[in-house]
Structures are given as structure tokens and as C-alpha cells.
Coordinates of C-alpha atoms and ligand atoms in Angstrom, one line a residue:
X1 CA 100.4 122.0 86.2
X2 CA 97.3 120.1 85.3
X3 CA 94.7 122.9 85.7
X4 CA 94.8 126.7 85.9
X5 CA 95.5 127.0 89.6
X6 CA 98.7 126.3 91.5
X7 CA 98.0 123.6 94.0
X8 CA 100.0 123.8 97.2
X9 CA 100.2 120.9 99.7
X10 CA 101.4 121.5 103.2
X11 CA 102.4 118.0 104.5
X12 CA 101.7 116.9 108.0
X13 CA 101.5 120.2 110.0
X14 CA 100.5 118.1 113.0
X15 CA 103.9 116.3 113.0
X16 CA 106.4 118.4 111.0
X17 CA 106.3 122.2 111.6
X18 CA 109.1 123.5 113.9
X19 CA 110.5 127.0 114.0
X20 CA 107.8 128.6 111.9
X21 CA 108.2 126.2 108.9
X22 CA 104.5 126.7 108.2
X23 CA 105.6 130.2 107.0
X24 CA 107.0 128.5 103.9
X25 CA 103.6 127.6 102.6
X26 CA 102.2 131.0 103.5
X27 CA 105.0 132.8 101.6
X28 CA 104.6 130.6 98.5
X29 CA 100.8 131.1 98.6
X30 CA 101.1 134.9 99.1
X31 CA 103.7 135.4 96.4
X32 CA 101.6 133.4 93.9
X33 CA 98.6 135.6 94.8
X34 CA 100.6 138.8 94.4
X35 CA 101.3 137.6 90.8
X36 CA 97.6 137.0 90.3
X37 CA 98.3 133.3 89.9
X38 CA 95.2 131.4 91.2
X39 CA 96.4 129.3 94.1
X40 CA 94.8 126.7 96.3
X41 CA 96.3 125.2 99.4
X42 CA 95.6 122.0 101.2
X43 CA 97.0 121.2 104.7
X44 CA 97.2 117.4 105.0
X45 CA 97.3 116.0 108.5
X46 CA 99.1 112.8 109.1
X47 CA 95.8 110.8 109.4
X48 CA 94.8 111.9 105.9
X49 CA 95.9 110.7 102.5
X50 CA 98.4 112.8 100.6
X51 CA 96.8 114.1 97.4
X52 CA 98.8 113.1 94.3
X53 CA 97.7 116.0 92.1
X54 CA 99.5 118.9 93.8
X55 CA 102.0 121.1 92.1
X56 CA 104.2 122.1 95.1
X57 CA 104.5 120.1 98.3
X58 CA 106.1 121.6 101.4
X59 CA 107.4 119.6 104.4
X60 CA 108.8 121.1 107.6
X61 CA 111.1 120.0 110.4
X62 CA 110.2 118.0 113.5
X63 CA 111.5 116.4 116.6
X64 CA 112.8 112.8 116.5
X65 CA 109.6 110.9 117.4
X66 CA 107.2 112.8 115.2
X67 CA 109.8 112.4 112.5
X68 CA 109.7 108.6 112.7
X69 CA 105.8 108.7 112.8
X70 CA 105.8 110.9 109.7
X71 CA 108.2 108.6 107.8
X72 CA 106.1 105.6 108.7
X73 CA 102.9 107.2 107.5
X74 CA 104.4 108.7 104.4
X75 CA 105.8 105.3 103.4
X76 CA 102.5 103.6 104.0
X77 CA 100.6 106.3 102.1
X78 CA 102.9 106.4 99.0
X79 CA 101.2 109.6 97.7
X80 CA 104.2 111.8 97.8
X81 CA 106.3 109.4 95.6
X82 CA 103.4 109.3 93.1
X83 CA 103.1 113.0 93.1
X84 CA 106.9 113.3 92.3
X85 CA 106.5 110.7 89.6
X86 CA 103.8 113.0 88.2
X87 CA 106.3 115.9 88.1
X88 CA 105.4 117.6 91.4
X89 CA 107.9 119.9 93.2
X90 CA 108.8 119.2 96.8
X91 CA 110.6 121.5 99.2
X92 CA 111.6 120.0 102.6
X93 CA 113.2 121.3 105.8
X94 CA 115.4 119.4 108.3
X95 CA 113.4 116.4 109.5
X96 CA 111.4 116.6 106.3
X97 CA 114.6 116.7 104.3
X98 CA 116.0 113.6 106.1
X99 CA 112.7 111.7 105.5
X100 CA 113.0 112.4 101.7
X101 CA 116.4 110.6 101.6
X102 CA 117.0 106.9 101.6
X103 CA 117.4 106.5 105.3
X104 CA 117.9 108.4 108.6
X105 CA 118.5 107.3 112.2
X106 CA 115.3 107.4 114.2
X107 CA 114.5 108.3 117.8
X108 CA 115.2 104.7 118.9
X109 CA 118.7 104.9 117.4
X110 CA 117.8 102.6 114.5
X111 CA 118.0 103.1 110.7
X112 CA 114.6 104.2 109.4
X113 CA 113.8 104.0 105.7
X114 CA 113.0 107.3 104.0
X115 CA 111.1 107.8 100.7
X116 CA 114.3 107.8 98.5
X117 CA 113.2 110.9 96.7
X118 CA 116.5 112.5 97.3
X119 CA 119.8 110.7 96.9
X120 CA 120.9 111.4 100.6
X121 CA 121.4 109.3 103.7
X122 CA 121.3 110.9 107.2
X123 CA 123.1 109.6 110.3
X124 CA 123.2 110.8 113.8
X125 CA 126.1 113.2 114.3
X126 CA 128.6 112.2 117.0
X127 CA 129.6 115.8 117.8
X128 CA 127.6 118.8 119.2
X129 CA 124.2 119.5 117.8
X130 CA 124.3 122.0 114.9
X131 CA 122.5 125.0 116.2
X132 CA 122.6 128.6 115.0
X133 CA 122.4 131.0 112.1
X134 CA 123.4 129.9 108.6
X135 CA 124.6 132.0 105.7
X136 CA 125.2 130.0 102.5
X137 CA 125.8 130.6 98.8
X138 CA 123.2 128.8 96.8
X139 CA 124.2 126.6 93.8
X140 CA 125.1 129.0 91.0
X141 CA 122.8 126.9 88.7
X142 CA 119.8 128.3 90.7
X143 CA 121.1 131.9 90.4
X144 CA 119.7 133.3 93.7
X145 CA 121.3 135.5 96.4
X146 CA 122.9 134.0 99.5
X147 CA 120.5 132.1 101.7
X148 CA 120.0 132.9 105.4
X149 CA 118.4 130.5 107.9
X150 CA 118.5 129.0 111.3
X151 CA 119.5 125.4 111.9
X152 CA 119.0 123.0 114.9
X153 CA 119.7 119.4 114.2
X154 CA 121.7 116.4 115.3
X155 CA 121.5 114.6 112.0
X156 CA 124.3 114.7 109.5
X157 CA 123.4 114.2 105.8
X158 CA 125.6 112.6 103.2
X159 CA 124.9 113.2 99.5
X160 CA 125.0 110.5 96.8
X161 CA 125.9 111.1 93.2
X162 CA 122.5 112.2 92.0
X163 CA 121.9 114.9 94.6
X164 CA 123.6 118.3 94.3
X165 CA 124.3 120.4 97.4
X166 CA 121.7 123.2 97.5
X167 CA 124.3 125.6 98.9
X168 CA 127.8 126.1 100.4
X169 CA 128.0 127.5 103.9
X170 CA 129.8 130.7 104.8
X171 CA 128.4 130.5 108.4
X172 CA 126.9 127.4 110.0
X173 CA 127.1 123.6 109.6
X174 CA 124.5 122.8 107.0
X175 CA 124.7 119.1 106.2
X176 CA 127.1 118.6 109.1
X177 CA 129.6 116.7 107.0
X178 CA 132.4 119.2 107.4
X179 CA 132.6 119.8 103.6
X180 CA 130.6 123.0 103.7
X181 CA 127.6 121.7 101.9
X182 CA 124.1 122.7 102.9
X183 CA 121.0 120.8 101.7
X184 CA 120.5 118.9 98.5
X185 CA 118.4 119.0 95.3
X186 CA 117.7 117.2 92.1
X187 CA 115.4 118.4 89.3
X188 CA 112.2 118.8 91.4
X189 CA 113.0 117.8 95.0
X190 CA 114.8 120.2 97.4
X191 CA 116.0 119.7 101.0
X192 CA 117.6 122.1 103.4
X193 CA 118.4 122.3 107.1
X194 CA 117.3 126.0 107.2
X195 CA 114.4 127.1 109.2
X196 CA 113.5 130.7 109.7
X197 CA 111.1 130.1 108.0
X198 CA 113.5 129.9 105.1
X199 CA 111.0 131.3 102.5
X200 CA 110.4 134.4 104.6
X201 CA 114.1 135.0 104.8
X202 CA 114.7 134.0 101.1
X203 CA 111.5 134.7 99.1
X204 CA 113.5 134.0 96.0
X205 CA 113.2 130.3 96.8
X206 CA 109.4 130.6 96.9
X207 CA 109.6 132.3 93.5
X208 CA 111.9 129.6 92.1
X209 CA 109.4 126.9 93.1
X210 CA 106.5 128.9 91.5
X211 CA 108.4 129.3 88.3
X212 CA 109.3 125.6 88.1
X213 CA 105.6 124.7 88.8
X214 CA 104.3 127.2 86.2
X215 CA 107.2 126.4 83.8
X216 CA 108.0 130.1 83.2
X217 CA 111.4 131.8 83.3
X218 CA 110.3 135.0 85.2
X219 CA 107.6 136.4 87.4
X220 CA 106.4 140.0 87.7
X221 CA 108.4 141.8 90.4
X222 CA 106.7 142.4 93.8
X223 CA 107.6 144.7 96.7
X224 CA 110.4 142.9 98.6
X225 CA 111.1 145.7 101.0
X226 CA 109.9 143.8 104.1
X227 CA 111.8 140.6 103.1
X228 CA 115.0 142.6 102.3
X229 CA 114.9 144.3 105.7
X230 CA 114.6 140.9 107.4
X231 CA 117.4 139.4 105.3
X232 CA 119.7 142.3 106.0
X233 CA 119.1 142.0 109.8
X234 CA 119.7 138.3 109.8
X235 CA 122.8 138.4 107.7
X236 CA 124.2 141.1 109.9
X237 CA 123.4 139.1 113.0
X238 CA 124.9 135.9 111.6
X239 CA 128.0 137.7 110.7
X240 CA 128.7 139.0 114.2
X241 CA 131.7 137.3 115.9
X242 CA 130.4 134.8 118.5
Ligands
LIG301 N1 115.3 115.3 114.5 C1 116.2 115.7 113.4 C2 117.6 116.0 113.9 O1 117.8 116.4 115.0 C3 115.6 116.9 112.7 C4 115.4 118.1 113.6 C5 114.6 119.3 113.0 O2 113.8 119.0 112.1 N2 114.8 120.5 113.5 O3 118.5 115.9 113.1

């Protein structure tokens, strides 16, 4: 972090923000404020330049055409790659996750280059769309409770050797590869198929990003009652037989 405040960047809300993904930035912002960490937030529309000095960048999901437009504009802009080179943290959901990989299949059925910030490639799944609740055990290295979320995607994401699966699914399709993996991450860049918004269902992820950005091992506890009630409700709902 290059000054005393935590700088959050919410990328392209005009193109990428389905299923309440904007909640992710609100939860990160709120949880920093609850710890009395000075926080600033910039919402960057797709006709604006991506600032390169942010600490945490959040990117949401989107439909196929906005996803292509977002990828074109992010490639042209180049700011997100520069921010990651500067050590920034990025958390991405669904279409945002696919854009951070090397390539995905666009709305015209053609391969579209991504930003190559995550070692993943997404193709269009041949089977049914992956839709429904997800319950997944996060990588033990990250040491967080099981994740809950909602997925809705046609894309299937294959991980290369320098991306680790973010989680293993107990319920749901995740990356859609049939191997039980969900999402991907490296040191500073994270991707998931989980909406919900995922930070409201799993505020521990917001805390993880804040800790990484501040380079601290722990944060003061906050009242998680509301989040825990939501988590319990969604885990119970996901565990119901179909
Ligand atoms: N358009 C992408 C897909 O269907 C992403 C969808 C989303 O972001 N919900 O795979």
C-alpha cells in the first residue's frame, strides 16, 4: 500500500455487475471501515481509464456481449496489468474471471484474448448451463470456512500449472470441468464463478483481501452475526435434495 488509505477500485460497473456483484466492493469497503482502516473507493466506468495505483480491484460478472466489450477496453487500457505488476490484488467473478485468463469464447463464438493475469483458459461448455447454488471447500492454504455462492454460466474454465483451484465443490459445477474445482488464484489475483454477492455470503474473503493489501496477519474481529445467518440459510438451502 503506497499511502495510508486502502484504495478500492470497482471495475466497469456499467458492463460487469450481475447478480449483485457490486455488493463485493461494498462489503470490502465496509469491513475496512469497521476496522478503522481509511478506505477510498473509485468506481471506474468502461469509458474511463483504470487507475494503476489501487490496492484492491474488484470485477463482476456479465452477459456475453458486455463481457467482450469489457475485455476489449481492458486490453486497450492496460491499467489493470500495470496495477498487478505494482502488486495490486484483484478479485474477479464469472465473466470478470474469464477475462483475467488467457482467452475465452466471446458472444460471436470466437476466441477472445483475455489479460493473462490468471493462468486459465475458458471455453464454451457443450452441456447444460451451470446454474444454481454452490458449496465449496476453499484451498486449505487460505484457511477459510466453506464458501457459498450462486453460479450461472456457460463457460468452462481450465487451469494451467500456475493457477491453483480456489476451492473444491461439494455442491455445484464451479469451473465446469467435471474435476470438482471452483475458481482459481495465484499470489494476488483471484477468480470465482460465485455470485451472491460472494463477499456478503463469505465476508472472510473480503478480510483476506484486506489483510493481503495491508500486509497484516490478522484484523480485529467484527460482528458477523448477519453474515453468519445468511451463510447458514444459503448452506441449508444448497444442501436440500433437488
Ligand atoms: N458470459 C459468461 C458465461 O456464461 C459469464 C456469465 C456471468 O458472468 N454470469 O460463461
